[in-house]
Coordinates of C-alpha atoms and ligand atoms in Angstrom, one line a residue:
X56 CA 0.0 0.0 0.0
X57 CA 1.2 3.2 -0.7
X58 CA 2.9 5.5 2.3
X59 CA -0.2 8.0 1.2
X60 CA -2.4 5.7 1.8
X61 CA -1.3 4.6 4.8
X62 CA -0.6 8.0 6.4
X63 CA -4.3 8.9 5.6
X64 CA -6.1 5.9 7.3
X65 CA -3.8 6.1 10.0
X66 CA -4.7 9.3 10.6
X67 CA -8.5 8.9 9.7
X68 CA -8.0 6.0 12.4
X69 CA -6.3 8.1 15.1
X70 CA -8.7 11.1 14.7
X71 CA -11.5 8.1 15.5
X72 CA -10.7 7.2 18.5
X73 CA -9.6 10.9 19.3
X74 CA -12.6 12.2 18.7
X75 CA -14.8 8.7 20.5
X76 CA -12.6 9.7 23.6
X77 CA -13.6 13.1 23.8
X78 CA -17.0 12.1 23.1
X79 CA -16.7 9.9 25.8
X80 CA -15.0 11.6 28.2
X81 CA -17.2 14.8 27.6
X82 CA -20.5 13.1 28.0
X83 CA -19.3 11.4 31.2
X84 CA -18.3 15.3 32.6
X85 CA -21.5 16.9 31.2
X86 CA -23.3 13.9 33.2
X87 CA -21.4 14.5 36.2
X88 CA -21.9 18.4 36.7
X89 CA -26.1 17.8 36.0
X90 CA -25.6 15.2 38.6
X91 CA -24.0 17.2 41.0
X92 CA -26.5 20.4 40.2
X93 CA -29.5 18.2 41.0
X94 CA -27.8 16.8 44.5
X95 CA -27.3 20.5 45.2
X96 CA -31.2 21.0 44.9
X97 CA -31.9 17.8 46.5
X98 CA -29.7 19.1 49.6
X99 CA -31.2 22.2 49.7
X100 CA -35.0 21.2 49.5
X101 CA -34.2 18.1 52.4
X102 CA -32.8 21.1 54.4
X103 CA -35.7 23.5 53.9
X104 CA -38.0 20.2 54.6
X105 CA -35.9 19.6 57.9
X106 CA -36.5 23.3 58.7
X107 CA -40.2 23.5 58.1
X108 CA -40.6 19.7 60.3
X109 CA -38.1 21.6 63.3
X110 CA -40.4 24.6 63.5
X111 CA -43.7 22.5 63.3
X112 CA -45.9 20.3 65.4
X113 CA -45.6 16.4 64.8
X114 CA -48.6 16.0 62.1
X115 CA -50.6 12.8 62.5
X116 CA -49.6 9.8 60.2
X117 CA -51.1 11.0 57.4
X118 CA -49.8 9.4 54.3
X119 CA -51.4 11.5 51.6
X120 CA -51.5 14.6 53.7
X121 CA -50.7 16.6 50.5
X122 CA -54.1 16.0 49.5
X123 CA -55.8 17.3 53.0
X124 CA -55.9 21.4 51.7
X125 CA -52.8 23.2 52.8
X126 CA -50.5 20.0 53.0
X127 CA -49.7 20.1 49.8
X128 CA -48.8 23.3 49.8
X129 CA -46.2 22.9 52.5
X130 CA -44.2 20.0 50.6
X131 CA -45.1 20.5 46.9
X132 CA -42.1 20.8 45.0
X133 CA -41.1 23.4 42.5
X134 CA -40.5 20.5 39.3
X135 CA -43.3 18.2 38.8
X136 CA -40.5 15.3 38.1
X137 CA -39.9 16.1 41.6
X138 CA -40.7 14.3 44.9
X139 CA -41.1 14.6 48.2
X140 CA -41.9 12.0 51.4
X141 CA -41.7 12.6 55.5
X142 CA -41.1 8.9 57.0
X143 CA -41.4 7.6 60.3
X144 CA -38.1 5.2 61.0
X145 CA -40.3 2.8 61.0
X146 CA -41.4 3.3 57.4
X147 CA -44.4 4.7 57.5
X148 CA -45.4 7.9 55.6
X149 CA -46.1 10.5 56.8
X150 CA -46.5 13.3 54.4
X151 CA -46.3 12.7 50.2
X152 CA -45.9 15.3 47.6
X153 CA -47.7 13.5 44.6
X154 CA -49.9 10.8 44.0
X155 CA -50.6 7.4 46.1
X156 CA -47.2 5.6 46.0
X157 CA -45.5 3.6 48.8
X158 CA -42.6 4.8 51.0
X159 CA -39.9 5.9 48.8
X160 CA -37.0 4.2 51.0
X161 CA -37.6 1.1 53.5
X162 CA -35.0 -1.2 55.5
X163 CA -31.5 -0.8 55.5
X164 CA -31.7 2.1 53.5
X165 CA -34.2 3.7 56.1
X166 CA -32.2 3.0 59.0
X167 CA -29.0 4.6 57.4
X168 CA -30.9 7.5 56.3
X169 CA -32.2 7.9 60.2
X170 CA -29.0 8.2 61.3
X171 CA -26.9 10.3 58.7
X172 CA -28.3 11.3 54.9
X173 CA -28.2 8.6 52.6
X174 CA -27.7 9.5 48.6
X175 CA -29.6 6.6 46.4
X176 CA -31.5 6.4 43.2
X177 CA -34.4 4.7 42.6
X178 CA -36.8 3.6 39.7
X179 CA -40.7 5.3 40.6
X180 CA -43.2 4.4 37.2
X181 CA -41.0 3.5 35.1
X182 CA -38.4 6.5 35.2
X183 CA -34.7 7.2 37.1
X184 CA -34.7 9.2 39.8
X185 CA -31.8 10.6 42.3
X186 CA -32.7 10.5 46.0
X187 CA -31.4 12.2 49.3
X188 CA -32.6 10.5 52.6
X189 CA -31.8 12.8 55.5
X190 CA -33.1 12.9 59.4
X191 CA -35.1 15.6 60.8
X192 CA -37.0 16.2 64.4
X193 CA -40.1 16.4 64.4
X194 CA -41.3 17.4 68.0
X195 CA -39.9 14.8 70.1
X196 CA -39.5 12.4 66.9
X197 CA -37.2 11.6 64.7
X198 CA -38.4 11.2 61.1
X199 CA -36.9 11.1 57.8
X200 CA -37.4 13.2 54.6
X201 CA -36.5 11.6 51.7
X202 CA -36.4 14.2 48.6
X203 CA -36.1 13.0 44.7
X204 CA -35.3 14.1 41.2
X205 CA -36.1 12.5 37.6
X206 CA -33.1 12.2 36.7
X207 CA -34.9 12.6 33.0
X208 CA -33.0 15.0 31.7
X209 CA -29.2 14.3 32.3
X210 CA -30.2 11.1 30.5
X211 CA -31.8 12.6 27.7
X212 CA -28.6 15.6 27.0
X213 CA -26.2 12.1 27.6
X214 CA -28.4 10.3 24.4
X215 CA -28.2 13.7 22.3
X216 CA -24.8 14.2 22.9
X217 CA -24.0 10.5 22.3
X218 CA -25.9 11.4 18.7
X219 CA -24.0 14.7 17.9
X220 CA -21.1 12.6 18.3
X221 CA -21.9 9.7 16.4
X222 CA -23.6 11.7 13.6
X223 CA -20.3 14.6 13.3
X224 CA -17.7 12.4 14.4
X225 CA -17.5 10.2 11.1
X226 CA -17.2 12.8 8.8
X227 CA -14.6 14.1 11.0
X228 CA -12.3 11.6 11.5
X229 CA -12.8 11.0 7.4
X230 CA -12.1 14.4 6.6
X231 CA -8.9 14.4 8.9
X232 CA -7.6 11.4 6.9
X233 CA -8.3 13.0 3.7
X234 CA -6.4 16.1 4.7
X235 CA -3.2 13.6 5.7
X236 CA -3.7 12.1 2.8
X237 CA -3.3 15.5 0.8
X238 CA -0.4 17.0 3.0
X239 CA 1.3 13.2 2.7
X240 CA 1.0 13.9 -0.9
X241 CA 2.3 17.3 -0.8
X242 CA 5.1 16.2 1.6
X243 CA 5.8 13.4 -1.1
X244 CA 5.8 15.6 -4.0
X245 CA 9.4 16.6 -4.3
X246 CA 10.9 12.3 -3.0
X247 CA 8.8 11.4 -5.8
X248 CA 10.6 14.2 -8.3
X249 CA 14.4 12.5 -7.1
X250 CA 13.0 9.1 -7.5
X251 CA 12.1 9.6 -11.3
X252 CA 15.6 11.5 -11.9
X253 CA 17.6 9.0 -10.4
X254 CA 15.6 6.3 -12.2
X255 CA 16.9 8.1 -15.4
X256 CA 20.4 8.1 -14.5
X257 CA 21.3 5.5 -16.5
X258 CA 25.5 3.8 -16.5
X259 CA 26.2 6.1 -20.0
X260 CA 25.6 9.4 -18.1
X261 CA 27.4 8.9 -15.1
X262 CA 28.0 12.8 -14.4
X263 CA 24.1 13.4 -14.0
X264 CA 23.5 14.5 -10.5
X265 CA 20.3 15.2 -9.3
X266 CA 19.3 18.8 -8.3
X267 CA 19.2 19.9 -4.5
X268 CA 16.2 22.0 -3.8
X269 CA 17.3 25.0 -1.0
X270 CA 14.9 24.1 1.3
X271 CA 17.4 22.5 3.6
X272 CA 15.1 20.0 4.9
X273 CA 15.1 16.2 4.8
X274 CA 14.7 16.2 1.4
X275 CA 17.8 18.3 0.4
X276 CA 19.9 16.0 2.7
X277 CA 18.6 12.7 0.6
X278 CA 19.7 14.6 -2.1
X279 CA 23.0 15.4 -1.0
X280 CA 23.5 11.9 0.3
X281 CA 22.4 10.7 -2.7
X282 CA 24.5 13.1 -4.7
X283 CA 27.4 11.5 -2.7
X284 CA 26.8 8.2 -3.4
X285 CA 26.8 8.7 -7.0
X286 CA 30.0 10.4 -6.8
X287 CA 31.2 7.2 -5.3
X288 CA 29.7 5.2 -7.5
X289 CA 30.4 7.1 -11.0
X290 CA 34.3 7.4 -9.5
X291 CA 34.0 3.3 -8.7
X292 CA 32.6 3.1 -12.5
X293 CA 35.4 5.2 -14.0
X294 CA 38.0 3.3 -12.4
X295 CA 36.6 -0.1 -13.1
X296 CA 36.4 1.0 -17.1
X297 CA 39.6 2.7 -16.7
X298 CA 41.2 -0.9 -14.8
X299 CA 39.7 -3.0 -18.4
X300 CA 40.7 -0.2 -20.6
X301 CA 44.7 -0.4 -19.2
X302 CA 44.1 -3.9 -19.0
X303 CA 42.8 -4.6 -22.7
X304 CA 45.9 -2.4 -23.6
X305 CA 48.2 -4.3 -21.8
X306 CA 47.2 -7.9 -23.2
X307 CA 47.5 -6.3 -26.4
X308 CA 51.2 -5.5 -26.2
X309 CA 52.4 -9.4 -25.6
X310 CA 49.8 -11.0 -27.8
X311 CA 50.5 -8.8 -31.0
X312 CA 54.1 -10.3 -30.2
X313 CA 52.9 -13.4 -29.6
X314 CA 51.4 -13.6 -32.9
X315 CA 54.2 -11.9 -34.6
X316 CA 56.8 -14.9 -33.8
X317 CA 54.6 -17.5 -34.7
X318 CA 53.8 -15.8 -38.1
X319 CA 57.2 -15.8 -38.2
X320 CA 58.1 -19.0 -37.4
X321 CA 55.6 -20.5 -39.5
X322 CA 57.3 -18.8 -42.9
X323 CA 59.4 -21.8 -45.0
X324 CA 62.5 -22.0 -44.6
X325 CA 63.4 -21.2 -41.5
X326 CA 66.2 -22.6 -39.9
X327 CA 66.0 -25.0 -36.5
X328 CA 68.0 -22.1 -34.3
X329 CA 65.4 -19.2 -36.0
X330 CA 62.6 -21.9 -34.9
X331 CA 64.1 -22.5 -31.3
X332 CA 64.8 -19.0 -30.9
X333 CA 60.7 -17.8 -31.6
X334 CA 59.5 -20.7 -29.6
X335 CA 61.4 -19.2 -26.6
X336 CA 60.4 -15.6 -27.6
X337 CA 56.8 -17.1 -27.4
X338 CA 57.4 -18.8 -24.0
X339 CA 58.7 -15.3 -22.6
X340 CA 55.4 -13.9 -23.9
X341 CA 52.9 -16.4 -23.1
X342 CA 55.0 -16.2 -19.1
X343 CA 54.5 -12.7 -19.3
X344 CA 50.7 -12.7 -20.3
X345 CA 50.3 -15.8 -17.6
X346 CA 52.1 -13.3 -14.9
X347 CA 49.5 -10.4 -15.9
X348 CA 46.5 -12.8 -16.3
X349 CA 47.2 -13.3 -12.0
X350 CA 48.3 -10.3 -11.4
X351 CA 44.6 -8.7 -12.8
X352 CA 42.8 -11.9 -11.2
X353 CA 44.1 -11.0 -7.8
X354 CA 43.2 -7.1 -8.0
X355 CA 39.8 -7.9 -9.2
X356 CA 39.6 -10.6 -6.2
X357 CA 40.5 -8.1 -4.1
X358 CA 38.0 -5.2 -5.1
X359 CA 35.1 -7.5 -5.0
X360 CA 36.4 -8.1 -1.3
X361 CA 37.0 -12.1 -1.7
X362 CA 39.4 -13.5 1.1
X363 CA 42.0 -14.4 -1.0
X364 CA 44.2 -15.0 1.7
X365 CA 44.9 -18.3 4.0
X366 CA 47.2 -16.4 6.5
X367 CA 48.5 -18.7 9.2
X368 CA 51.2 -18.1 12.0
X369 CA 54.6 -17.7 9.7
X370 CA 58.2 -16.0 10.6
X371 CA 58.5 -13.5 7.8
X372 CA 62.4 -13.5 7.7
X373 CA 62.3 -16.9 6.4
X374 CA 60.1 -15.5 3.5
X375 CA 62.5 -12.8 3.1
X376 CA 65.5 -14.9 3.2
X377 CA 63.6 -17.3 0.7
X378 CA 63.2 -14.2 -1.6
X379 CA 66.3 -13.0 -1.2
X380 CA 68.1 -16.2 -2.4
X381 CA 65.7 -16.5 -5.6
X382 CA 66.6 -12.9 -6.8
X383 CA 70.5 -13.3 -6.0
X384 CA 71.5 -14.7 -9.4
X385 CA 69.8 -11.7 -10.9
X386 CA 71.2 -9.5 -8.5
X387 CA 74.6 -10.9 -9.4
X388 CA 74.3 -10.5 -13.0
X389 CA 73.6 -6.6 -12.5
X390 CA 76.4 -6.5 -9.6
X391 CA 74.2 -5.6 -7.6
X392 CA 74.2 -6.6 -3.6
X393 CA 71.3 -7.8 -1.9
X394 CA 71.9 -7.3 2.1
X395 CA 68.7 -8.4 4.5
X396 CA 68.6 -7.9 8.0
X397 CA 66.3 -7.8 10.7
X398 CA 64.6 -10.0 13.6
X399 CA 64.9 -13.9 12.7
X400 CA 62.7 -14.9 15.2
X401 CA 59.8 -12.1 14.8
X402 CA 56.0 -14.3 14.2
X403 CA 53.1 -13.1 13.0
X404 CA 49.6 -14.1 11.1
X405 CA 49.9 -13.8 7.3
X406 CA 49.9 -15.8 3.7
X407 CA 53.3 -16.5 3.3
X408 CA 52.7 -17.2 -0.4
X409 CA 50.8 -13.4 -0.7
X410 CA 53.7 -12.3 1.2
X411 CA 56.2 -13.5 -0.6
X412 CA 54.3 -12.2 -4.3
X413 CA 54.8 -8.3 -2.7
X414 CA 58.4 -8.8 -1.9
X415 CA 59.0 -10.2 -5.3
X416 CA 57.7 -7.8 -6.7
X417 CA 59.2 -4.6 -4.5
X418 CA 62.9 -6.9 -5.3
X419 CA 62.2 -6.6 -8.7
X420 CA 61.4 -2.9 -8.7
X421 CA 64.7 -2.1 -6.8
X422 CA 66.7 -4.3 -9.0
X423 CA 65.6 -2.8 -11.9
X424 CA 66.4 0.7 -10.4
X425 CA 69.3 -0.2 -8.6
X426 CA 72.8 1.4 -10.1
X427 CA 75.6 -1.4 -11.3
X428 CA 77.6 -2.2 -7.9
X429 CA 74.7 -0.7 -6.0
X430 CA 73.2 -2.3 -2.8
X431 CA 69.4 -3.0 -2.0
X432 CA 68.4 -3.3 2.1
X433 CA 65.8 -5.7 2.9
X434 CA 65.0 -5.0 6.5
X435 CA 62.4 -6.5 9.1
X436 CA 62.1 -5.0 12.4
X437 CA 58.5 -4.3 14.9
X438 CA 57.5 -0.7 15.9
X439 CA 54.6 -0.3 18.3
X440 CA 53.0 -2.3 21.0
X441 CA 50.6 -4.6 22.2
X442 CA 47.6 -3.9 20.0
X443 CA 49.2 -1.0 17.5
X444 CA 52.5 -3.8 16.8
X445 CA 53.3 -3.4 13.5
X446 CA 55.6 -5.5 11.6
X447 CA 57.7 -3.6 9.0
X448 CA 59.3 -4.6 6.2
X449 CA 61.6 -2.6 4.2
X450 CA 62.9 -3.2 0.8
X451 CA 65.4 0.0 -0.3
X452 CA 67.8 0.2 -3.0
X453 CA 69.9 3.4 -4.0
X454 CA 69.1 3.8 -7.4
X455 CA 67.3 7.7 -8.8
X456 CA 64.3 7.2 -6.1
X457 CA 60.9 7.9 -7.1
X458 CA 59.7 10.8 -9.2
X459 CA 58.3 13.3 -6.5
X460 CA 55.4 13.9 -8.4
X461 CA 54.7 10.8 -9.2
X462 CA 55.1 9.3 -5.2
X463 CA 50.9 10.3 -4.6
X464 CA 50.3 8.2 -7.3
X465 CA 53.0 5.0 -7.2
X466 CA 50.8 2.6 -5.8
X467 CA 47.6 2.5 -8.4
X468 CA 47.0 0.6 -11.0
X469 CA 48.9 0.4 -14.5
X470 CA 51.1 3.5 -13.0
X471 CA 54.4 3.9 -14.6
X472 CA 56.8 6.9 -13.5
X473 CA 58.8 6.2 -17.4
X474 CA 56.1 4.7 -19.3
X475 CA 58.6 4.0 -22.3
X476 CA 61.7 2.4 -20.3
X477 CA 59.1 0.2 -18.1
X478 CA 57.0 -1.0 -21.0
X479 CA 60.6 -1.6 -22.5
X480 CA 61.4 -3.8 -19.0
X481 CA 58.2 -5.8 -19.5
X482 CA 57.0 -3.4 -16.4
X483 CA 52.9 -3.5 -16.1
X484 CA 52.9 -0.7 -13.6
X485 CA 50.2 -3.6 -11.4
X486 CA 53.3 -4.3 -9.4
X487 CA 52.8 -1.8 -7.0
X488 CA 49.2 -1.7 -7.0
X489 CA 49.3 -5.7 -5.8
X490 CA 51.8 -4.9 -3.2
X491 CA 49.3 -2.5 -2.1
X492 CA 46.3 -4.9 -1.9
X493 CA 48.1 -7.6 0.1
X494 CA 49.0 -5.2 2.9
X495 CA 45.3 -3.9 3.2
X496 CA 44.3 -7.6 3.0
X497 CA 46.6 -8.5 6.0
X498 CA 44.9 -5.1 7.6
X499 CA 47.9 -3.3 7.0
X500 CA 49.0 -0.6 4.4
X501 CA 52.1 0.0 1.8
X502 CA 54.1 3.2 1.9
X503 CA 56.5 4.7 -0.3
X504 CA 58.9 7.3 -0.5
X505 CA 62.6 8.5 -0.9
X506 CA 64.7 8.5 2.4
X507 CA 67.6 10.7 3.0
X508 CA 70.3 9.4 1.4
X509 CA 68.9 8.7 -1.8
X510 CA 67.2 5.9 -3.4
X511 CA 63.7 4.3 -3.1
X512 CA 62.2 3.0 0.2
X513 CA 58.8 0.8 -0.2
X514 CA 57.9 -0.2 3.6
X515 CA 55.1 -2.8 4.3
X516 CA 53.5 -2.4 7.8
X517 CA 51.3 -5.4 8.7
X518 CA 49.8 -5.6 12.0
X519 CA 51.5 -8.2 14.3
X520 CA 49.3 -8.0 17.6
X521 CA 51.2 -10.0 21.0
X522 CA 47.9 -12.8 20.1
X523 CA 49.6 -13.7 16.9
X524 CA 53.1 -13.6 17.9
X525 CA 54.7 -17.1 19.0
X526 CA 56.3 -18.0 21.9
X527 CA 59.9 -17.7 20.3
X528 CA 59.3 -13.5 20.0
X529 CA 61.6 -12.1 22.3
X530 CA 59.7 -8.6 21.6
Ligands
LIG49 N1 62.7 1.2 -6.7 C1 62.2 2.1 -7.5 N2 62.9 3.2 -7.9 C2 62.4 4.1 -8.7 N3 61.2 4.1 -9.3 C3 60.4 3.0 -9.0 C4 60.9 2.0 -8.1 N4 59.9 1.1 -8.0 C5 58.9 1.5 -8.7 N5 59.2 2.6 -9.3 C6 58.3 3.4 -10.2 O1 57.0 3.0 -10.0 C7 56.3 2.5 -11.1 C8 55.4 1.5 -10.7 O2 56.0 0.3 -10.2 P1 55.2 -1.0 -10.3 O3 56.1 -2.1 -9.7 O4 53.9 -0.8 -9.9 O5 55.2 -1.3 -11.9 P2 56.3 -1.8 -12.8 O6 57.4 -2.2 -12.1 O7 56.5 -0.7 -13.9 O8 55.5 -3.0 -13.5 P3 55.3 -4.5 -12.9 O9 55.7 -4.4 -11.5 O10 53.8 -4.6 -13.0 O11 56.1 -5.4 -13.7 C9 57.5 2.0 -11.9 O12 57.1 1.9 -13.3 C10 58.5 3.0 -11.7 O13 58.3 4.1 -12.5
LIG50 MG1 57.3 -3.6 -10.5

């Protein structure tokens, strides 16, 4: 159901039993106040009875004394619903305002009426009456006057009143709902304006943004937030078709070698080294496009948020060390020394294999950049404690360092600070950008930069809390 339609018969609904409460409550003190009127007249004609029995001689037991001439006169009362008896306590009457009738109050009711007043009602012919019962002397005697009102009318306003209600209150409560239901539609008006502009955004016009009205009400704020999210989004878009773009590009690059060798090789004539020779050219390509294939399978892995780690307790220097001895021969053949230092013994939580892929591929950035006879660092060490530990690892050659301008910028994707002598070294410019994924998949983060001194510095801090350290840390 729409919200409309649901603010409107929730109001219609709530003005309902609004208005039946009032209605209620409003007959019940409109009731209460006649009630309390006709007790007030009631009290005042028992006391004016009690007055006129104090000042006169006991009268003989005369029950219809009203009719005898003057004795009427002396308790007729001023409404004709009204009446009026004189009892003896032992129930017999004594004087009576209107026609034959029985005493008005007998037993209990009698007795307690003799000794204090007693409020009652009481049903005479067919009709509700409210009764006072109060004691009075009478000469030497005590007797009681019991006074009463038709309590006719108090019903009768309750009844109309119960109408007015029940006739105006409908159309009330309907007309309530119906005003929701406009103001709800009103109030609706402008969502209902962003919902049909967002729903033309469409993926080809991802710079549409929809319009903030200056109200600065809830309604501007949706539109800000939502503003904001497709900021995010047309920047998460951007970069996606950016990612395929670069990485279309970069397939293209080995494949059109690819082919090129095997055109080659497949001309006549061609000798058995020319044949060797392009089948190894086509190994080196189809390694290279199998290196890139991973490398763009682990980046997308790691945007949509897969685990794509199995970290498990590991001692990183042996993964350095490991490292280390793979590169060495290449390190050799540019004379270049490899030194690595740092705690032997430090533990911590990680994917040794992930691990391992980073300092690959931070090795094979300072090897490339290191000067012949140069020496790269590769340092492990722990800053911090308890829960901010941090182990670092440090990979630093002394080669030119990194472009200043281009530090911001050295750890996204496809990035290359000498596009021409990278693509040259086979560079992807994803190298980076991985290392960079695995440290915020450990929970920890990559930074670059140029220390004093010269050369490049790429530090990896991953987080190596006292939990996942082993028993042979000595801190
Ligand atoms: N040690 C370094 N000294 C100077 N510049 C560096 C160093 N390491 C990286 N760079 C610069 O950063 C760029 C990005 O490095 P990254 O490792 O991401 O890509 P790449 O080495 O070009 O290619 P790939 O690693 O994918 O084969 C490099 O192209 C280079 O310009
Ligand atoms: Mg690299």
């Amino acid at each position: 159901m729409p919200l409309r339609w649901r603010l409107a018969l929730l109001f219609t609904l709530g003005a309902a039993i609004l208005i039946g409460g009032v209605a209620l409550l409003f007959r019940q003190q409109l009731a209460a106040g006649m009630n309390s009127s006709l007790d007030d007249t009631l009290r005042a004609r028992a006391d004016a009875q009690v007055a006129r029995l104090a000042s006169s001689t006991p009268p003989p037991p005369a029950p219809f004394r009203e009719h005898e001439g003057n004795g009427r006169a002396e308790t007729s009362d001023p409404g004709s619903d009204d009446v009026t008896q004189v009892l003896s306590t032992s129930g017999k009457v004594l004087e009576n305002s209107g026609d034959s009738r029985g005493p008005l109050a007998s037993g209990t009711r009698l007795r307690d009426a003799a000794k204090g007043s007693e409020q009652f009602t009481a049903v005479i012919e067919g009709q509700r009456y409210r009764m006072l019962g109060v004691p009075a002397r009478n000469g030497d005697r005590t007797v009681v006057v019991v006074v009463g009102a038709s309590t006719q009318i108090v019903e009768a306003t309750k009844a109309r009143t119960g109408k007015i209600f029940l006739t105006a209150g409908p159309p009330a409560a309907a007309l309530m709902g119906f005003a929701a239901y406009l103001l709800a539609g009103a109030a609706l008006r402008p969502v209902e304006r962003l919902r049909r502009r967002l729903a033309d955004i469409s993926e080809h016009d991802i710079d549409a943004r929809l319009r903030v009205p200056g109200t600065r009400d809830e309604i501007a704020t949706l539109a800000t937030t939502m503003n904001t999210v497709l900021d995010r989004l047309a920047r998460a878009l951007a970069r996606e078709r950016g990612f395929v773009a670069d990485a279309g590009h970069e397939l293209r690059t080995p494949l059109t070698t690819l082919k090129a060798e095997l055109e080659l090789a497949q001309q006549p004539g061609r000798s058995r080294q020319a044949l060797a020779a392009a089948v190894d050219a086509a190994a080196q390509d189809t390694d290279r496009l199998i290196r890139l294939a991973e490398d763009l399978l682990l980046l997308a892995r790691a945007d949509e948020g897969h685990a794509f780690l199995r970290p498990r307790p590991m001692t990183p220097h042996d993964v350095l060390a490991a490292a280390v001895r793979s590169a060495s021969a290449r390190a050799a053949a540019h004379r270049v020394t490899l030194r690595l230092s740092g705690d032997e013994h430090l533990r911590l939580t990680a994917d040794p294999d992930r691990l391992r892929q980073a300092i690959d591929n931070l090795l094979d950035n300072a090897l490339r950049y290191s000067p012949p006879g140069g020496v790269i660092d590769v340092g492990l060490g722990r800053h911090g404690r308890h829960r901010r530990a941090v182990a670092v690892i440090e990979v630093r050659d002394h080669g030119p360092g990194f472009p200043p301008e281009f530090l911001p910028v050295a750890f996204e994707r496809f990035r290359r600070a000498d596009t021409a002598r990278s693509r040259a070294d086979g560079g992807t410019g994803l190298g980076l950008a991985i290392v960079r994924s695995i440290a915020h998949a450990h929970g920890g983060r990559a930074v670059a930069d140029n220390p004093p001194g010269g050369g490049a510095r790429v530090r990896l801090e991953l987080p190596a809390t006292p939990a996942q350290d082993g028993p042979a840390h000595d801190g």
